[in-house]
């Protein structure tokens, strides 16, 4: 038996996958402990994963709009988003995250540290104690450190020419340069831990013996095979603990499921536009707002129901269309169920996920500020043209195969002494 300490933060869809990996290790006889924001304690408890909360590091006690400390929806350009990540997650609080991780190490005595890829503080703590470190990314890789992958953020397709490869390299280098603004804070944290300074912020990731990318290689645009220490380990997806039971509206009309981010991204306008669009169509609409938005804030036509949550795993069995912001879990789960997607990305990894969907013919992408008539027209195409359903079933079958073969637990066991 080995002991594994998992460190993550309340960043939405990456929490549940990490807890699922921890649960798998526990089922194999290992001891696990999840270190995260207090608001994630119920998710850990639902999976039987022992939990410890951040105390010195920034944390969220709830999942409401007011609890969100990143507030990246307020940033008006990509550089501002990066600066918020640096100041509020990656570098600014690195020493606080490291100190909480060291306290957990003292109490739990882990053999391996497993960190979410943006938490540099726990990585430095593992380095300071000489413990094996793995990174777990529950999405397509988001940092400019993976050769051969399209730059993250803009929804770029794989390079098809030397000119495009050169452009990708330039964009990646620019992104890497932007992140160096966090280097002074990271080096200050490292100095407090008696670690030498780094010349590049991303050198901190070099402490990891393995970087586990928890998505489907059939879905991803990354090179195959991935260069070491990267490895695809398959997707880890499930309904979160806060989801409540729900009975879909009766009838024979196609069921259209709508779900945007579980975090706040100022998604009220796009939700209102989608609701109005569904009101123009002969469908049964179910809109889930998530924990950050009150369903009562929306007026809906008779054929649309707006609720805070519903079990997507059950509803997707009967759904004909999924309308989404294209977060990682909200993209892969419909694909695995053979349900075409209408993507209206709003930032983060969403443009990249939407690009992977449309490139394979499994859906359509529109701007998040599209008018109801435009959304309704796209939804009609996806419901009426069988090519979308066919392409979705092909891609979904490949993703299901990757899920069936997922092996993050085995990859982590290989790191244990």
PDB file of C-alpha atoms in Angstrom, residues 231-376:
ATOM      1  CA  UNK A 231       0.805  10.702 -20.983  1.00  0.00           C
ATOM      2  CA  UNK A 232      -2.891  10.435 -21.826  1.00  0.00           C
ATOM      3  CA  UNK A 233      -4.691   8.516 -19.075  1.00  0.00           C
ATOM      4  CA  UNK A 234      -8.279   8.781 -20.352  1.00  0.00           C
ATOM      5  CA  UNK A 235     -11.224  10.903 -19.155  1.00  0.00           C
ATOM      6  CA  UNK A 236     -12.664  10.830 -15.628  1.00  0.00           C
ATOM      7  CA  UNK A 237     -16.227  12.160 -15.687  1.00  0.00           C
ATOM      8  CA  UNK A 238     -19.277  11.958 -13.422  1.00  0.00           C
ATOM      9  CA  UNK A 239     -22.117  14.076 -12.059  1.00  0.00           C
ATOM     10  CA  UNK A 240     -20.890  16.183  -9.095  1.00  0.00           C
ATOM     11  CA  UNK A 241     -22.265  15.652  -5.593  1.00  0.00           C
ATOM     12  CA  UNK A 242     -24.514  18.728  -5.701  1.00  0.00           C
ATOM     13  CA  UNK A 243     -26.629  17.413  -8.607  1.00  0.00           C
ATOM     14  CA  UNK A 244     -30.234  16.594  -7.646  1.00  0.00           C
ATOM     15  CA  UNK A 245     -32.653  14.093  -9.177  1.00  0.00           C
ATOM     16  CA  UNK A 246     -34.890  15.336 -11.977  1.00  0.00           C
ATOM     17  CA  UNK A 247     -37.661  13.972 -14.177  1.00  0.00           C
ATOM     18  CA  UNK A 248     -37.566  15.316 -17.745  1.00  0.00           C
ATOM     19  CA  UNK A 249     -40.725  16.866 -19.197  1.00  0.00           C
ATOM     20  CA  UNK A 250     -43.027  14.324 -20.867  1.00  0.00           C
ATOM     21  CA  UNK A 251     -43.629  14.124 -24.582  1.00  0.00           C
ATOM     22  CA  UNK A 252     -42.163  12.850 -27.838  1.00  0.00           C
ATOM     23  CA  UNK A 253     -40.450  16.070 -28.982  1.00  0.00           C
ATOM     24  CA  UNK A 254     -36.636  15.949 -29.120  1.00  0.00           C
ATOM     25  CA  UNK A 255     -34.989  16.559 -25.757  1.00  0.00           C
ATOM     26  CA  UNK A 256     -32.442  19.390 -25.798  1.00  0.00           C
ATOM     27  CA  UNK A 257     -30.188  19.685 -22.743  1.00  0.00           C
ATOM     28  CA  UNK A 258     -28.498  23.021 -21.988  1.00  0.00           C
ATOM     29  CA  UNK A 259     -25.593  23.372 -19.563  1.00  0.00           C
ATOM     30  CA  UNK A 260     -23.033  26.114 -19.131  1.00  0.00           C
ATOM     31  CA  UNK A 261     -20.211  26.466 -16.621  1.00  0.00           C
ATOM     32  CA  UNK A 262     -20.605  25.376 -13.000  1.00  0.00           C
ATOM     33  CA  UNK A 263     -18.450  28.450 -12.261  1.00  0.00           C
ATOM     34  CA  UNK A 264     -19.640  31.980 -12.912  1.00  0.00           C
ATOM     35  CA  UNK A 265     -18.731  33.378 -16.339  1.00  0.00           C
ATOM     36  CA  UNK A 266     -21.440  36.037 -16.628  1.00  0.00           C
ATOM     37  CA  UNK A 267     -23.429  33.506 -18.631  1.00  0.00           C
ATOM     38  CA  UNK A 268     -26.894  34.981 -18.043  1.00  0.00           C
ATOM     39  CA  UNK A 269     -27.145  36.683 -21.485  1.00  0.00           C
ATOM     40  CA  UNK A 270     -26.192  33.564 -23.440  1.00  0.00           C
ATOM     41  CA  UNK A 271     -28.556  31.435 -21.352  1.00  0.00           C
ATOM     42  CA  UNK A 272     -31.414  33.857 -22.082  1.00  0.00           C
ATOM     43  CA  UNK A 273     -30.614  33.734 -25.802  1.00  0.00           C
ATOM     44  CA  UNK A 274     -30.566  29.912 -25.778  1.00  0.00           C
ATOM     45  CA  UNK A 275     -33.856  29.752 -23.861  1.00  0.00           C
ATOM     46  CA  UNK A 276     -35.465  32.137 -26.367  1.00  0.00           C
ATOM     47  CA  UNK A 277     -34.093  30.052 -29.256  1.00  0.00           C
ATOM     48  CA  UNK A 278     -35.519  26.828 -27.853  1.00  0.00           C
ATOM     49  CA  UNK A 279     -38.864  28.559 -27.549  1.00  0.00           C
ATOM     50  CA  UNK A 280     -38.902  28.792 -31.381  1.00  0.00           C
ATOM     51  CA  UNK A 281     -38.376  25.039 -31.838  1.00  0.00           C
ATOM     52  CA  UNK A 282     -40.585  21.951 -31.414  1.00  0.00           C
ATOM     53  CA  UNK A 283     -38.414  20.536 -28.638  1.00  0.00           C
ATOM     54  CA  UNK A 284     -38.405  19.811 -24.916  1.00  0.00           C
ATOM     55  CA  UNK A 285     -35.724  22.022 -23.393  1.00  0.00           C
ATOM     56  CA  UNK A 286     -34.019  21.412 -20.051  1.00  0.00           C
ATOM     57  CA  UNK A 287     -31.647  24.163 -18.906  1.00  0.00           C
ATOM     58  CA  UNK A 288     -29.372  23.591 -15.890  1.00  0.00           C
ATOM     59  CA  UNK A 289     -27.898  26.784 -14.424  1.00  0.00           C
ATOM     60  CA  UNK A 290     -25.435  25.232 -11.953  1.00  0.00           C
ATOM     61  CA  UNK A 291     -24.728  26.405  -8.394  1.00  0.00           C
ATOM     62  CA  UNK A 292     -23.773  29.992  -9.276  1.00  0.00           C
ATOM     63  CA  UNK A 293     -27.026  31.197 -10.885  1.00  0.00           C
ATOM     64  CA  UNK A 294     -30.619  31.153  -9.621  1.00  0.00           C
ATOM     65  CA  UNK A 295     -33.034  29.488 -12.094  1.00  0.00           C
ATOM     66  CA  UNK A 296     -35.687  31.985 -11.038  1.00  0.00           C
ATOM     67  CA  UNK A 297     -33.707  34.698 -12.847  1.00  0.00           C
ATOM     68  CA  UNK A 298     -34.977  33.377 -16.195  1.00  0.00           C
ATOM     69  CA  UNK A 299     -38.355  33.567 -17.914  1.00  0.00           C
ATOM     70  CA  UNK A 300     -38.877  30.453 -20.008  1.00  0.00           C
ATOM     71  CA  UNK A 301     -41.438  29.454 -22.649  1.00  0.00           C
ATOM     72  CA  UNK A 302     -43.762  26.538 -21.975  1.00  0.00           C
ATOM     73  CA  UNK A 303     -41.498  24.000 -23.689  1.00  0.00           C
ATOM     74  CA  UNK A 304     -38.407  24.868 -21.606  1.00  0.00           C
ATOM     75  CA  UNK A 305     -37.687  23.978 -17.971  1.00  0.00           C
ATOM     76  CA  UNK A 306     -34.954  25.835 -16.071  1.00  0.00           C
ATOM     77  CA  UNK A 307     -33.487  24.111 -13.001  1.00  0.00           C
ATOM     78  CA  UNK A 308     -30.313  24.449 -10.971  1.00  0.00           C
ATOM     79  CA  UNK A 309     -29.153  20.896 -11.625  1.00  0.00           C
ATOM     80  CA  UNK A 310     -30.144  17.597 -13.199  1.00  0.00           C
ATOM     81  CA  UNK A 311     -28.264  14.311 -13.686  1.00  0.00           C
ATOM     82  CA  UNK A 312     -26.705  14.729 -17.120  1.00  0.00           C
ATOM     83  CA  UNK A 313     -25.659  11.095 -17.185  1.00  0.00           C
ATOM     84  CA  UNK A 314     -29.314  10.031 -17.176  1.00  0.00           C
ATOM     85  CA  UNK A 315     -30.711  12.783 -19.401  1.00  0.00           C
ATOM     86  CA  UNK A 316     -28.104  12.282 -22.126  1.00  0.00           C
ATOM     87  CA  UNK A 317     -29.479   8.787 -22.782  1.00  0.00           C
ATOM     88  CA  UNK A 318     -32.574  10.400 -24.310  1.00  0.00           C
ATOM     89  CA  UNK A 319     -31.180  13.748 -25.502  1.00  0.00           C
ATOM     90  CA  UNK A 320     -31.041  14.736 -29.177  1.00  0.00           C
ATOM     91  CA  UNK A 321     -28.866  17.834 -28.713  1.00  0.00           C
ATOM     92  CA  UNK A 322     -26.599  19.363 -26.075  1.00  0.00           C
ATOM     93  CA  UNK A 323     -26.074  23.143 -25.954  1.00  0.00           C
ATOM     94  CA  UNK A 324     -23.040  24.142 -23.928  1.00  0.00           C
ATOM     95  CA  UNK A 325     -20.151  26.508 -23.239  1.00  0.00           C
ATOM     96  CA  UNK A 326     -17.890  23.549 -24.161  1.00  0.00           C
ATOM     97  CA  UNK A 327     -16.115  22.940 -20.879  1.00  0.00           C
ATOM     98  CA  UNK A 328     -14.188  19.673 -20.926  1.00  0.00           C
ATOM     99  CA  UNK A 329     -16.697  17.494 -19.058  1.00  0.00           C
ATOM    100  CA  UNK A 330     -19.662  19.203 -20.713  1.00  0.00           C
ATOM    101  CA  UNK A 331     -18.133  18.355 -24.089  1.00  0.00           C
ATOM    102  CA  UNK A 332     -16.961  14.779 -23.625  1.00  0.00           C
ATOM    103  CA  UNK A 333     -20.033  13.430 -21.844  1.00  0.00           C
ATOM    104  CA  UNK A 334     -22.480  14.279 -24.679  1.00  0.00           C
ATOM    105  CA  UNK A 335     -20.001  12.949 -27.242  1.00  0.00           C
ATOM    106  CA  UNK A 336     -19.747   9.663 -25.345  1.00  0.00           C
ATOM    107  CA  UNK A 337     -23.546   9.453 -25.389  1.00  0.00           C
ATOM    108  CA  UNK A 338     -23.647  10.088 -29.150  1.00  0.00           C
ATOM    109  CA  UNK A 339     -25.326  13.487 -28.737  1.00  0.00           C
ATOM    110  CA  UNK A 340     -24.258  16.323 -31.104  1.00  0.00           C
ATOM    111  CA  UNK A 341     -23.212  19.627 -29.556  1.00  0.00           C
ATOM    112  CA  UNK A 342     -23.931  23.280 -30.148  1.00  0.00           C
ATOM    113  CA  UNK A 343     -20.962  25.082 -28.581  1.00  0.00           C
ATOM    114  CA  UNK A 344     -20.995  28.720 -27.452  1.00  0.00           C
ATOM    115  CA  UNK A 345     -17.568  29.039 -25.783  1.00  0.00           C
ATOM    116  CA  UNK A 346     -16.867  31.817 -23.283  1.00  0.00           C
ATOM    117  CA  UNK A 347     -13.136  31.406 -22.542  1.00  0.00           C
ATOM    118  CA  UNK A 348     -10.763  29.098 -20.635  1.00  0.00           C
ATOM    119  CA  UNK A 349     -10.431  25.759 -22.479  1.00  0.00           C
ATOM    120  CA  UNK A 350     -13.787  26.139 -24.209  1.00  0.00           C
ATOM    121  CA  UNK A 351     -12.647  27.425 -27.612  1.00  0.00           C
ATOM    122  CA  UNK A 352     -10.202  24.526 -27.813  1.00  0.00           C
ATOM    123  CA  UNK A 353     -12.814  21.920 -26.922  1.00  0.00           C
ATOM    124  CA  UNK A 354     -15.266  23.432 -29.411  1.00  0.00           C
ATOM    125  CA  UNK A 355     -12.609  23.303 -32.134  1.00  0.00           C
ATOM    126  CA  UNK A 356     -12.109  19.593 -31.507  1.00  0.00           C
ATOM    127  CA  UNK A 357     -15.860  19.002 -31.771  1.00  0.00           C
ATOM    128  CA  UNK A 358     -16.431  20.911 -35.003  1.00  0.00           C
ATOM    129  CA  UNK A 359     -13.244  19.612 -36.645  1.00  0.00           C
ATOM    130  CA  UNK A 360     -14.638  16.077 -36.273  1.00  0.00           C
ATOM    131  CA  UNK A 361     -18.104  17.066 -37.539  1.00  0.00           C
ATOM    132  CA  UNK A 362     -19.779  16.355 -34.198  1.00  0.00           C
ATOM    133  CA  UNK A 363     -21.314  19.787 -33.726  1.00  0.00           C
ATOM    134  CA  UNK A 364     -21.334  23.478 -34.519  1.00  0.00           C
ATOM    135  CA  UNK A 365     -19.798  26.488 -32.802  1.00  0.00           C
ATOM    136  CA  UNK A 366     -21.284  29.969 -32.485  1.00  0.00           C
ATOM    137  CA  UNK A 367     -20.108  33.122 -30.687  1.00  0.00           C
ATOM    138  CA  UNK A 368     -21.462  33.386 -27.157  1.00  0.00           C
ATOM    139  CA  UNK A 369     -23.249  36.632 -28.060  1.00  0.00           C
ATOM    140  CA  UNK A 370     -25.247  35.065 -30.917  1.00  0.00           C
ATOM    141  CA  UNK A 371     -28.870  36.107 -31.326  1.00  0.00           C
ATOM    142  CA  UNK A 372     -31.707  33.657 -30.558  1.00  0.00           C
ATOM    143  CA  UNK A 373     -32.571  33.296 -34.249  1.00  0.00           C
ATOM    144  CA  UNK A 374     -28.982  32.300 -35.053  1.00  0.00           C
ATOM    145  CA  UNK A 375     -28.919  29.777 -32.225  1.00  0.00           C
ATOM    146  CA  UNK A 376     -32.273  28.341 -33.300  1.00  0.00           C
TER     147      UNK A 376
END
